[in-house]
Coordinates of C-alpha atoms in Angstrom, one line a residue:
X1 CA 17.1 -34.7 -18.1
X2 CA 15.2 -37.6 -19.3
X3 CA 15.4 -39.7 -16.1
X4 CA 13.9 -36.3 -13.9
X5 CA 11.5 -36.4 -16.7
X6 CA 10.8 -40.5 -15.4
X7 CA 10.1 -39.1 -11.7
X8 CA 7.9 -36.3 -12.3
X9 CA 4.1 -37.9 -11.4
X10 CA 1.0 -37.1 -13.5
X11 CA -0.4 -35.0 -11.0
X12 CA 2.3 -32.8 -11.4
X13 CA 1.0 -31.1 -14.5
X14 CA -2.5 -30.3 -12.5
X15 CA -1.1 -26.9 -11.3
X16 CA -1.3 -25.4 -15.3
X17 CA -4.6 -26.7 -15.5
X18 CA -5.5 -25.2 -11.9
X19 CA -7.8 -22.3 -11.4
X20 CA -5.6 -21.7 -8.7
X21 CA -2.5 -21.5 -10.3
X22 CA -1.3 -18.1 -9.2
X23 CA -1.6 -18.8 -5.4
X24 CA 0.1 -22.1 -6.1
X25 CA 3.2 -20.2 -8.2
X26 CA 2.9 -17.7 -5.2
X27 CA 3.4 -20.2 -2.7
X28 CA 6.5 -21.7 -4.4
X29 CA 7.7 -18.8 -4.6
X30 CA 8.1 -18.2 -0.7
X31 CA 8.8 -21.6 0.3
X32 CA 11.5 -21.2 -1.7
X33 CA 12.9 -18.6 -0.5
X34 CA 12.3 -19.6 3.2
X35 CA 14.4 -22.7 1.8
X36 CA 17.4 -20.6 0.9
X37 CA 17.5 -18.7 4.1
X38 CA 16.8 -21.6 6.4
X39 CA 19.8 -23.9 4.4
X40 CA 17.5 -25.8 2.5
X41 CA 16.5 -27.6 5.6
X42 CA 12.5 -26.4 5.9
X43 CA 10.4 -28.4 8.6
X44 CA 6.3 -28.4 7.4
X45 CA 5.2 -25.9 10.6
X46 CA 8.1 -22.9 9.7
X47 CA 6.6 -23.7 6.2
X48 CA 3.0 -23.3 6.8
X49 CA 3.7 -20.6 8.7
X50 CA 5.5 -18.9 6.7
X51 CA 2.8 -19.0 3.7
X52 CA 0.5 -17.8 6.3
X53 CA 1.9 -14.2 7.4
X54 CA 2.1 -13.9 3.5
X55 CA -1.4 -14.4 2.5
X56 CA -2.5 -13.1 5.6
X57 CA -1.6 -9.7 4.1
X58 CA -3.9 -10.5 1.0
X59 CA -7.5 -10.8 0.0
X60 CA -7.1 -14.9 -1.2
X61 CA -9.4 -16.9 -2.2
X62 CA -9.0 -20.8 -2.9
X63 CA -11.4 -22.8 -4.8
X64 CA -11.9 -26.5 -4.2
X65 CA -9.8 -28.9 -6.3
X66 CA -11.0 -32.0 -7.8
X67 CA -8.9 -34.1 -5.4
X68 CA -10.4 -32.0 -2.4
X69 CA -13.1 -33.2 0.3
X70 CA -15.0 -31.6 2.1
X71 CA -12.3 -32.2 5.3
X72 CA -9.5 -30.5 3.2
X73 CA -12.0 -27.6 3.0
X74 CA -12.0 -27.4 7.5
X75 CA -8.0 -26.8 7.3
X76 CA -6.8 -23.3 7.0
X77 CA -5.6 -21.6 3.8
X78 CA -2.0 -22.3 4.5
X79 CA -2.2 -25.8 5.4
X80 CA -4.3 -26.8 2.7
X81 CA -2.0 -25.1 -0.2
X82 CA 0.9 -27.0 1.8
X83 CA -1.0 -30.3 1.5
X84 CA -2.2 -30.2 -1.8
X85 CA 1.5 -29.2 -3.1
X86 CA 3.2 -32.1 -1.2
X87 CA 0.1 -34.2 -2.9
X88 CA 0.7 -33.5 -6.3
X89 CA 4.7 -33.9 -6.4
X90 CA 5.3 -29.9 -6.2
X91 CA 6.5 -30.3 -2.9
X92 CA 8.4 -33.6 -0.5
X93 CA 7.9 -34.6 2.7
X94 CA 10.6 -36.0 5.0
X95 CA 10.5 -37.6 8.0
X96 CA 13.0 -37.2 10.8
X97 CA 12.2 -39.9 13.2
X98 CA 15.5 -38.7 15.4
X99 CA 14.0 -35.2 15.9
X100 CA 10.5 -36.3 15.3
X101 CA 9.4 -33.3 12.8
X102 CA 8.7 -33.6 9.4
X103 CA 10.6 -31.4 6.8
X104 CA 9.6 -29.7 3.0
X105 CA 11.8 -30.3 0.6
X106 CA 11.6 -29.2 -3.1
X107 CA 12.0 -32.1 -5.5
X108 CA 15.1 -31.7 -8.2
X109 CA 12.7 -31.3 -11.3
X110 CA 10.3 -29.4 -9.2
X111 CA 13.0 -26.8 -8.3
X112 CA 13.3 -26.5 -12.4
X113 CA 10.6 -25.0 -12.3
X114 CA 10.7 -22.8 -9.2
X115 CA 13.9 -21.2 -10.6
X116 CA 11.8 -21.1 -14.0
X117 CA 9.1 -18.8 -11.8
X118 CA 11.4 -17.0 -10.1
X119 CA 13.0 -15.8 -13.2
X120 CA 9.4 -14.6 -15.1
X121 CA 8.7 -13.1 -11.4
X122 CA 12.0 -10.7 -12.6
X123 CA 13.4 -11.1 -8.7
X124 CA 17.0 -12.8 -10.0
X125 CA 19.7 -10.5 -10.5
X126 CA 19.5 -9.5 -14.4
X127 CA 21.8 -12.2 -16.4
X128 CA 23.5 -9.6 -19.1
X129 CA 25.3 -8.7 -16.0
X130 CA 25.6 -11.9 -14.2
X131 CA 27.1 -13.5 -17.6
X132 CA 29.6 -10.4 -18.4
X133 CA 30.7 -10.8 -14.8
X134 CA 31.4 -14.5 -15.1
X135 CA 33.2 -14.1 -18.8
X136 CA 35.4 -11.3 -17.4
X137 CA 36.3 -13.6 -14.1
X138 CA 36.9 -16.3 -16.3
X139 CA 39.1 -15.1 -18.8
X140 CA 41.5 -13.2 -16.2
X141 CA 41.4 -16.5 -14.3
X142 CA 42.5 -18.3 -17.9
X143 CA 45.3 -15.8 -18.4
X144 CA 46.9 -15.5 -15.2
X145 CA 46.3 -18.6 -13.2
X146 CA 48.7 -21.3 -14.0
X147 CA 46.6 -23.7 -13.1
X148 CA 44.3 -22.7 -16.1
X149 CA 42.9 -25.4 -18.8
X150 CA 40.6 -25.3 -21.9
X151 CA 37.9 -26.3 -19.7
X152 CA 37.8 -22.6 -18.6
X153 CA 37.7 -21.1 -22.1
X154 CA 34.9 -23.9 -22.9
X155 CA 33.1 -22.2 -19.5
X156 CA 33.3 -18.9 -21.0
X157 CA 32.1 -19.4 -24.9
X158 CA 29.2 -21.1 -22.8
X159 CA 28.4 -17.9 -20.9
X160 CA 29.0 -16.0 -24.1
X161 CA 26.4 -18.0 -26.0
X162 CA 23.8 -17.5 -23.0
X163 CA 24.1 -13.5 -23.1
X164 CA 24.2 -13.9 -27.2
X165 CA 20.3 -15.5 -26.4
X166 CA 20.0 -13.1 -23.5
X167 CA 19.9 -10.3 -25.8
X168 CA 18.4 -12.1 -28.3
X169 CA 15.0 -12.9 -26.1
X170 CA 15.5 -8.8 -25.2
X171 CA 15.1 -7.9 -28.4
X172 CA 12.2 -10.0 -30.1
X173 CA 10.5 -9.2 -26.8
X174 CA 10.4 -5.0 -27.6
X175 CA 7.9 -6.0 -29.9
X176 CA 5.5 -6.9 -27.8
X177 CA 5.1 -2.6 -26.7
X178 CA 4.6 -1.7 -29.9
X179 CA 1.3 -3.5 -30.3
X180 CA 0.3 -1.7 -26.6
X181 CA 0.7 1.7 -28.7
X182 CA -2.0 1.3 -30.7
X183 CA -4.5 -0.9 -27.8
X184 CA -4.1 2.8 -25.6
X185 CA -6.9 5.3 -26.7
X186 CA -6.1 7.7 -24.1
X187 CA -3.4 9.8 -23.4
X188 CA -2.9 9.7 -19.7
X189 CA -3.1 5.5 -20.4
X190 CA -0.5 5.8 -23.0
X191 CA 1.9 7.6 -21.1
X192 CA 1.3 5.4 -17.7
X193 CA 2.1 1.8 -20.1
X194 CA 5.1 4.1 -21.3
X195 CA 6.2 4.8 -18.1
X196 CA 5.6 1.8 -15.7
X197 CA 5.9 -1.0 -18.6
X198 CA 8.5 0.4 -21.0
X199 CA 11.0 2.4 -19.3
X200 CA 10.4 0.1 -15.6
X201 CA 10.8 -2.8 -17.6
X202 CA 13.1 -2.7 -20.7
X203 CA 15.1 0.7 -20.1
X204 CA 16.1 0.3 -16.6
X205 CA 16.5 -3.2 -15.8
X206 CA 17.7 -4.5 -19.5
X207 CA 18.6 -1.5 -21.6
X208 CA 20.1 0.2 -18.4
X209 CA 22.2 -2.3 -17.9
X210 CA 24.0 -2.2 -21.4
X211 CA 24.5 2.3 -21.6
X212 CA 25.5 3.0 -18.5
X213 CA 29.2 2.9 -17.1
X214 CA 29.1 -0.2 -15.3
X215 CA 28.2 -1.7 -18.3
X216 CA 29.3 -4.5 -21.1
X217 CA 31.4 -2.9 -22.9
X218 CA 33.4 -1.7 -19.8
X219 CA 34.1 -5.7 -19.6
X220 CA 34.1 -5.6 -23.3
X221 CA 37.4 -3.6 -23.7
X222 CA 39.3 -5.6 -21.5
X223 CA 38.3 -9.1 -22.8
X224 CA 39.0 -8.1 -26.4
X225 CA 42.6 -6.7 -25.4
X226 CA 42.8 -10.4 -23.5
X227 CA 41.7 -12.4 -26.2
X228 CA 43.8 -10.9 -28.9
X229 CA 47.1 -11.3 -26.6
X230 CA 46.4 -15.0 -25.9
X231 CA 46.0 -15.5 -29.9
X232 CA 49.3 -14.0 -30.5
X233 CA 51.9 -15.2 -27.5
X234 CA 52.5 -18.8 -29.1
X235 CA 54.6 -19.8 -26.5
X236 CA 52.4 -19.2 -23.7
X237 CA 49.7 -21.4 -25.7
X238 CA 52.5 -24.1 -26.1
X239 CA 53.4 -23.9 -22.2
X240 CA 48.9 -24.3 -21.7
X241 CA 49.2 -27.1 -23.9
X242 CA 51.9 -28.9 -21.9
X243 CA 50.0 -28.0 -18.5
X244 CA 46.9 -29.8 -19.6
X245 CA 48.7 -33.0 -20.9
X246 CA 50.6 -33.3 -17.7
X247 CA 48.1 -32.3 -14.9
X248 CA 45.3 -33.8 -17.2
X249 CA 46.4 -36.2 -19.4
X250 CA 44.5 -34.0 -22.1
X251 CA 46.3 -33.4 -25.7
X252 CA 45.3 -30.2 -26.7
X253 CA 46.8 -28.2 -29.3
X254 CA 47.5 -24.7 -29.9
X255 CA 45.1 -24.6 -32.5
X256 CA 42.4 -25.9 -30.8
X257 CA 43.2 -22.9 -28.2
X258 CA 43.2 -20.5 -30.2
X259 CA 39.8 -21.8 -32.0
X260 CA 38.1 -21.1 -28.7
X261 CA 39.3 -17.8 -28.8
X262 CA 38.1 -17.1 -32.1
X263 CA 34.6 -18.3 -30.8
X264 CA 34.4 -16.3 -28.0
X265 CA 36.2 -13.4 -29.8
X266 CA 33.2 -13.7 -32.6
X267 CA 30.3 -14.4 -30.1
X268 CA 31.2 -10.8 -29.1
X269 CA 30.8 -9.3 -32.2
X270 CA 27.8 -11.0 -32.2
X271 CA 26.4 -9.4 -29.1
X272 CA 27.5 -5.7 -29.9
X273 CA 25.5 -6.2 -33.1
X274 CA 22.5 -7.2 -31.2
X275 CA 23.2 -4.2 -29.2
X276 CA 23.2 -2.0 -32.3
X277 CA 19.6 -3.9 -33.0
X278 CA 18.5 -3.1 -29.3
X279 CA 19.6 0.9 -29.9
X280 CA 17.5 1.0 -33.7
X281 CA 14.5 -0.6 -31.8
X282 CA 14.5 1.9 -28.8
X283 CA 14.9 4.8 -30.9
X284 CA 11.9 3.2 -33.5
X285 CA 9.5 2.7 -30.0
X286 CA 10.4 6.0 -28.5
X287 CA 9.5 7.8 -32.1
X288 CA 6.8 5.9 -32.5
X289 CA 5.3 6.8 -28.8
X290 CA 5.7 10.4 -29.4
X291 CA 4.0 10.1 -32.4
X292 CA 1.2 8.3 -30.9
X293 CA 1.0 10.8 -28.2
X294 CA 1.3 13.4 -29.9
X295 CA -1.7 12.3 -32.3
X296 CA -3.9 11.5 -28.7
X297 CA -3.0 15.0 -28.0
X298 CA -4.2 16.8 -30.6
X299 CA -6.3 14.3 -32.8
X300 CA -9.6 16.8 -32.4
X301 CA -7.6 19.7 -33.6
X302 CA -4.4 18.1 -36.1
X303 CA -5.6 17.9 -39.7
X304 CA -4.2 14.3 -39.9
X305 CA -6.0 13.4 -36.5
X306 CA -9.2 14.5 -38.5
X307 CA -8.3 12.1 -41.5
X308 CA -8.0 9.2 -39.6
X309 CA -11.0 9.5 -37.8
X310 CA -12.9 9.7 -41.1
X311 CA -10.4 6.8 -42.6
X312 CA -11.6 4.9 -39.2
X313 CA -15.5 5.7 -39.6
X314 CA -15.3 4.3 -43.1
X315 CA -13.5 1.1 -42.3
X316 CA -16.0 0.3 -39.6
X317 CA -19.0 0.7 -42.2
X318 CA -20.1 -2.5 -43.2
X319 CA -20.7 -3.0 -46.6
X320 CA -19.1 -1.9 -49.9
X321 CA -22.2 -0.1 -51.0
X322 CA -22.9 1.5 -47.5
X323 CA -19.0 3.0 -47.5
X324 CA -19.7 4.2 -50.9
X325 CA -22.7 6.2 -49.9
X326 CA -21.4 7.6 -46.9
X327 CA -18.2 8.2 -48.7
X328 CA -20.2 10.5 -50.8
X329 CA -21.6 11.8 -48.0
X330 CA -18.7 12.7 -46.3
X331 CA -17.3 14.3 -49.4
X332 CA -20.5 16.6 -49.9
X333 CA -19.6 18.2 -46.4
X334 CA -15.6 18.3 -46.3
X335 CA -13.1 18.9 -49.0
X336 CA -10.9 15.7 -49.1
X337 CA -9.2 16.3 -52.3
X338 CA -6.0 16.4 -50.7
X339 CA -4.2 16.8 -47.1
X340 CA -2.7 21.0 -46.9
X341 CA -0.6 23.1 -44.4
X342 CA -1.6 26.1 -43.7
X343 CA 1.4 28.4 -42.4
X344 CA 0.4 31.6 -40.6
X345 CA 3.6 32.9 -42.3
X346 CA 2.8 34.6 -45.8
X347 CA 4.4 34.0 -49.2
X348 CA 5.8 37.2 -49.7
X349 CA 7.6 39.4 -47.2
X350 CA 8.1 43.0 -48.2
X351 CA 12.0 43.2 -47.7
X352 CA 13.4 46.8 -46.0
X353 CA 16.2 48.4 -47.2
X354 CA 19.4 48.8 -45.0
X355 CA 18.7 52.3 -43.5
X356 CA 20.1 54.0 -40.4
X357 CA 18.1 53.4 -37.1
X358 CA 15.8 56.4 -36.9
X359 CA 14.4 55.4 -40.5
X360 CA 14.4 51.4 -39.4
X361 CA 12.2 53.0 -36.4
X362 CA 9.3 54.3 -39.0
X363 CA 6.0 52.5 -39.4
X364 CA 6.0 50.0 -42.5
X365 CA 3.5 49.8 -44.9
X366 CA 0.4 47.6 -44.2
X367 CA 0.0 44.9 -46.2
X368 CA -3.7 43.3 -47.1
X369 CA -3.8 39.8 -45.7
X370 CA -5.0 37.1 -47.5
X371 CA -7.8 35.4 -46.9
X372 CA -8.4 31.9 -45.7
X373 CA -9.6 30.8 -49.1
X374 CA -6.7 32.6 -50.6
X375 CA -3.8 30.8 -48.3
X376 CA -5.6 27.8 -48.9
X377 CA -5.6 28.4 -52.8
X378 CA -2.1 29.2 -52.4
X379 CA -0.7 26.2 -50.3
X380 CA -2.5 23.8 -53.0
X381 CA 0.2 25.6 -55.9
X382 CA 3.2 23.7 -53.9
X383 CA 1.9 20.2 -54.9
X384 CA 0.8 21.8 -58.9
X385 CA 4.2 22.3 -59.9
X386 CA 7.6 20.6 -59.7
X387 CA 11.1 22.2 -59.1
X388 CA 11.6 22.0 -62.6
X389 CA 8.9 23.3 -64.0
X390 CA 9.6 26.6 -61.5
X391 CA 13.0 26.6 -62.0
X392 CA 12.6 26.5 -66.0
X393 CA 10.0 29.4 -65.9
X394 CA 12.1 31.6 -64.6
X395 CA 15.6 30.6 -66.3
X396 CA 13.7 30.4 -69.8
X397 CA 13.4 34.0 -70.0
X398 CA 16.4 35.4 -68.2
X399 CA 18.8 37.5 -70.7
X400 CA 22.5 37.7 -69.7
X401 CA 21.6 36.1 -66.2
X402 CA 19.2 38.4 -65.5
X403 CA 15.1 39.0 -65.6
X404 CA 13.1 41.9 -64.5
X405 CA 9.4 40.7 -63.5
X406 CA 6.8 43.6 -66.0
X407 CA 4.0 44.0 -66.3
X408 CA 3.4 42.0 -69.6
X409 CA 5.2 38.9 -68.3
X410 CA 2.4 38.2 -66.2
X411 CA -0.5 37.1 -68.2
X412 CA -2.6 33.6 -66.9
X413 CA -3.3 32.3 -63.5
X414 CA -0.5 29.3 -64.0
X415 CA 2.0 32.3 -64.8
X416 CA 1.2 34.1 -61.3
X417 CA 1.1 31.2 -59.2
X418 CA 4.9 29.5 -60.7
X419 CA 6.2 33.4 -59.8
X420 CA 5.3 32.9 -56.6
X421 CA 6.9 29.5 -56.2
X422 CA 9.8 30.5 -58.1
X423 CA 10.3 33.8 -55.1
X424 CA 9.5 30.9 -52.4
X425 CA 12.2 28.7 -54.5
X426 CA 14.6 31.9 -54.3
X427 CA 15.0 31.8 -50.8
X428 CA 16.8 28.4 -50.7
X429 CA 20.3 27.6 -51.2
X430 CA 20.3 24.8 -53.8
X431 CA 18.3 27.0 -55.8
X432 CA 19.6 28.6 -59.5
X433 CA 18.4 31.9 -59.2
X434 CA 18.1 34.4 -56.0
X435 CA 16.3 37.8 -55.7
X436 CA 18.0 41.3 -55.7
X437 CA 17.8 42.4 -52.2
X438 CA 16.5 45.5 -52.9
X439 CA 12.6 47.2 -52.4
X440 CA 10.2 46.2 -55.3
X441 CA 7.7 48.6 -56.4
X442 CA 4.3 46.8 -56.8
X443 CA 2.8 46.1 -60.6
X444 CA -0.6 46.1 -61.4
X445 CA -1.2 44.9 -64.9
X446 CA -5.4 45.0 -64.1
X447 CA -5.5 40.8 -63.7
X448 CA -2.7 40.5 -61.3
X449 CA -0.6 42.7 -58.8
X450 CA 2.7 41.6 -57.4
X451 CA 5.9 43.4 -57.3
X452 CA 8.5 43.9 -59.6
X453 CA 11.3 41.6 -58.8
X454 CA 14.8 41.3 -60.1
X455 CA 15.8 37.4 -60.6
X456 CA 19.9 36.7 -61.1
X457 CA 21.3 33.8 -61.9
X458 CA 23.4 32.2 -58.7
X459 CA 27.2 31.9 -59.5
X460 CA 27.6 28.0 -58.5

């Protein structure tokens, strides 16, 4: 690598400092190709032609180079991207004096690079497929042909290492679409990145490639059952051994065999653990882009929408004593004392007794519903008093596993609101106490009304 290194000229490195760098890449790109398909045997007119029926189907526009006259300028678009690519080393010209053309050739550490663009251009075949392909060929060819050597196995730990950095690049690239999440301030603009950067991008030609049938761990099953029969049939490792030393000259040992098993063997463990690292990362970004839609979606009318936008507002105030005073001025219009939920379902549902269906068909009894201020009140009692402290009102005055709710036992607002909790508290199954399904007449001791329930202790 050093010596290509020696033939590459200065002028080379011109194209990353180009303004036209794009149409240059571009141009590559399709001389290349043309190269394949013509047998790497390109004469300059099929190549200047060829870059001309592609960018005659675009809008280009080529600015003057340094090293351009104003005669360069008089040749068409084609001809002078041709000429200024042969001129800085990108491209080669050959002459055949025989046929009397001259042919495009693409230099060896030029075509580094070439097969470098083609790859960022996405347009090769994906290479966690290529390199499972070319592990699984290798290792069938290693077991069955008797012509195999450890050169083959040395083949495949190489091809294993390249999917283990693959995967690798896969995965410290997802991060990249986390930081577009927060960039998108609409919704229709979050779900289009989603859409055509995300799942085009990651889920169907990466992730894709590892969850569906035709998949790695298809190949996966197979070379594991492989690996682990070559480590255990000694003889067949001794008969390898003798191969190589007489077709090869090479002394190999059984132990160093099996050590390349090992390697590969491990550098699979390794990959399906970077697959495991892939799924936690998918599910985080897909959780993460519901959430952020979700908030786009309802951020005028969600109470933690609301928050952030005030949270926002005062982190764009400049100024600790201009946040404090709007601060204060915020708090003079909203209540921010803490976040609630407001449940359209009330505390307390009168329950019915099991009757026969004509009396299950009579009116109930209206209830008074609460007011907003109340249900507010009400949903602020959750956060005022722990399990415990519920729990302990309730079993501190039980007698014999039992305690009827009278009209005395009520007597202070703390009292009324920990009975309601301690009913709410009733309804779950980890709690130590239930309610009596039966109907509760109401009590009304002149503060309070509420009915008169039967707490029992739950048999555990």
């Amino acid at each position: 690598m050093a010596n290509q290194f020696l033939e590459i000229p200065d002028s080379f490195w011109s194209l990353f400092r180009s303004k036209n760098r794009q149409i240059y890449i571009d141009a590559l790109l399709q001389v290349n190709e043309e190269y394949q398909y013509s047998n790497y045997y390109l004469s300059r007119e099929i190549c200047i032609q060829t870059l001309s029926d592609h960018f005659a189907k675009q809008k280009v526009t080529l600015e003057q180079e340094e090293t351009e006259d104003d005669f360069d300028l008089l040749e068409p678009l084609s001809t002078r991207i041709v000429n200024w690519l042969v001129r800085t080393g990108w491209l080669r010209k050959v002459e055949d004096y025989n046929a009397m053309t001259v042919n495009i050739v693409i230099p060896d550490y030029a075509a580094v690079f070439v097969d470098a663009f083609v790859h960022l251009s996405g347009e090769e075949e994906d290479e966690t497929q290529v390199y499972i392909q070319n592990i699984y060929a290798i290792l069938f060819a290693f077991k069955n042909d008797p012509r195999s050597n450890i050169s083959l196995l040395k083949t495949a730990l190489i091809n294993t290492r390249r999917l283990n950095k693959t995967l690798q690049d896969m995965l410290h690239n997802m991060d990249k679409f986390f930081g577009s999440l927060l960039e998108q301030k609409a919704y229709g603009d979050l779900l289009k990145e989603h859409l055509d950067g995300y799942v085009e991008e990651i889920v169907r030609k990466k992730y894709h490639i590892l969850k569906t049938s035709d998949n790695f761990y298809l190949y996966k099953a197979d070379i594991k059952k492989w690996l682990g029969q070559m480590r255990q049939d000694v003889p067949w490792l001794l008969q390898v051994c003798e191969r190589n030393k007489k077709l090869r000259g090479l002394d190999i040992q059984a132990e160093d065999l099996i050590k390349q098993l090992d390697l590969i063997e491990r550098g699979f463990d390794d990959i399906e653990h970077r697959i495991i690292n892939m799924d936690k990362e998918h599910i985080r970004y897909v959780r993460a882009t519901v959430t952020r839609l979700h908030y786009l979606l309802n951020r005028e009318d969600n109470m933690k929408g609301l928050v952030i936008q005030v949270l926002n507002h005062l982190s764009q105030t400049e100024g600790r004593e201009e946040q404090d005073r709007e601060a204060q001025r915020i708090g003079a219009l909203m209540n921010l004392s803490q976040m609630t939920v407001i449940s359209e379902k009330s505390l307390y549902k009168r329950r019915r007794l099991k009757t026969d269906f004509a009396e299950s068909l009579k009116d109930e009894e209206e209830t008074a519903e609460l007011s907003g201020e109340d249900i507010l009140r009400l949903n602020k009692v959750h956060n005022r008093y722990t399990r415990q402290q519920v729990n302990a009102f309730i079993l501190e005055r039980m007698e014999g596993g039992r305690l009827e709710v009278t009209r005395d036992m009520i007597g202070s607002r703390e009292d009324f609101e920990k009975l309601v909790l301690a009913y709410d508290h009733s309804t779950r199954k980890d709690s130590p106490f239930k309610v009596r399904e039966e109907e509760a007449e109401m009590v009304d001791n002149g503060k309070y009304r509420y009915p008169r329930l039967v707490f029992e202790r739950r048999n555990k």
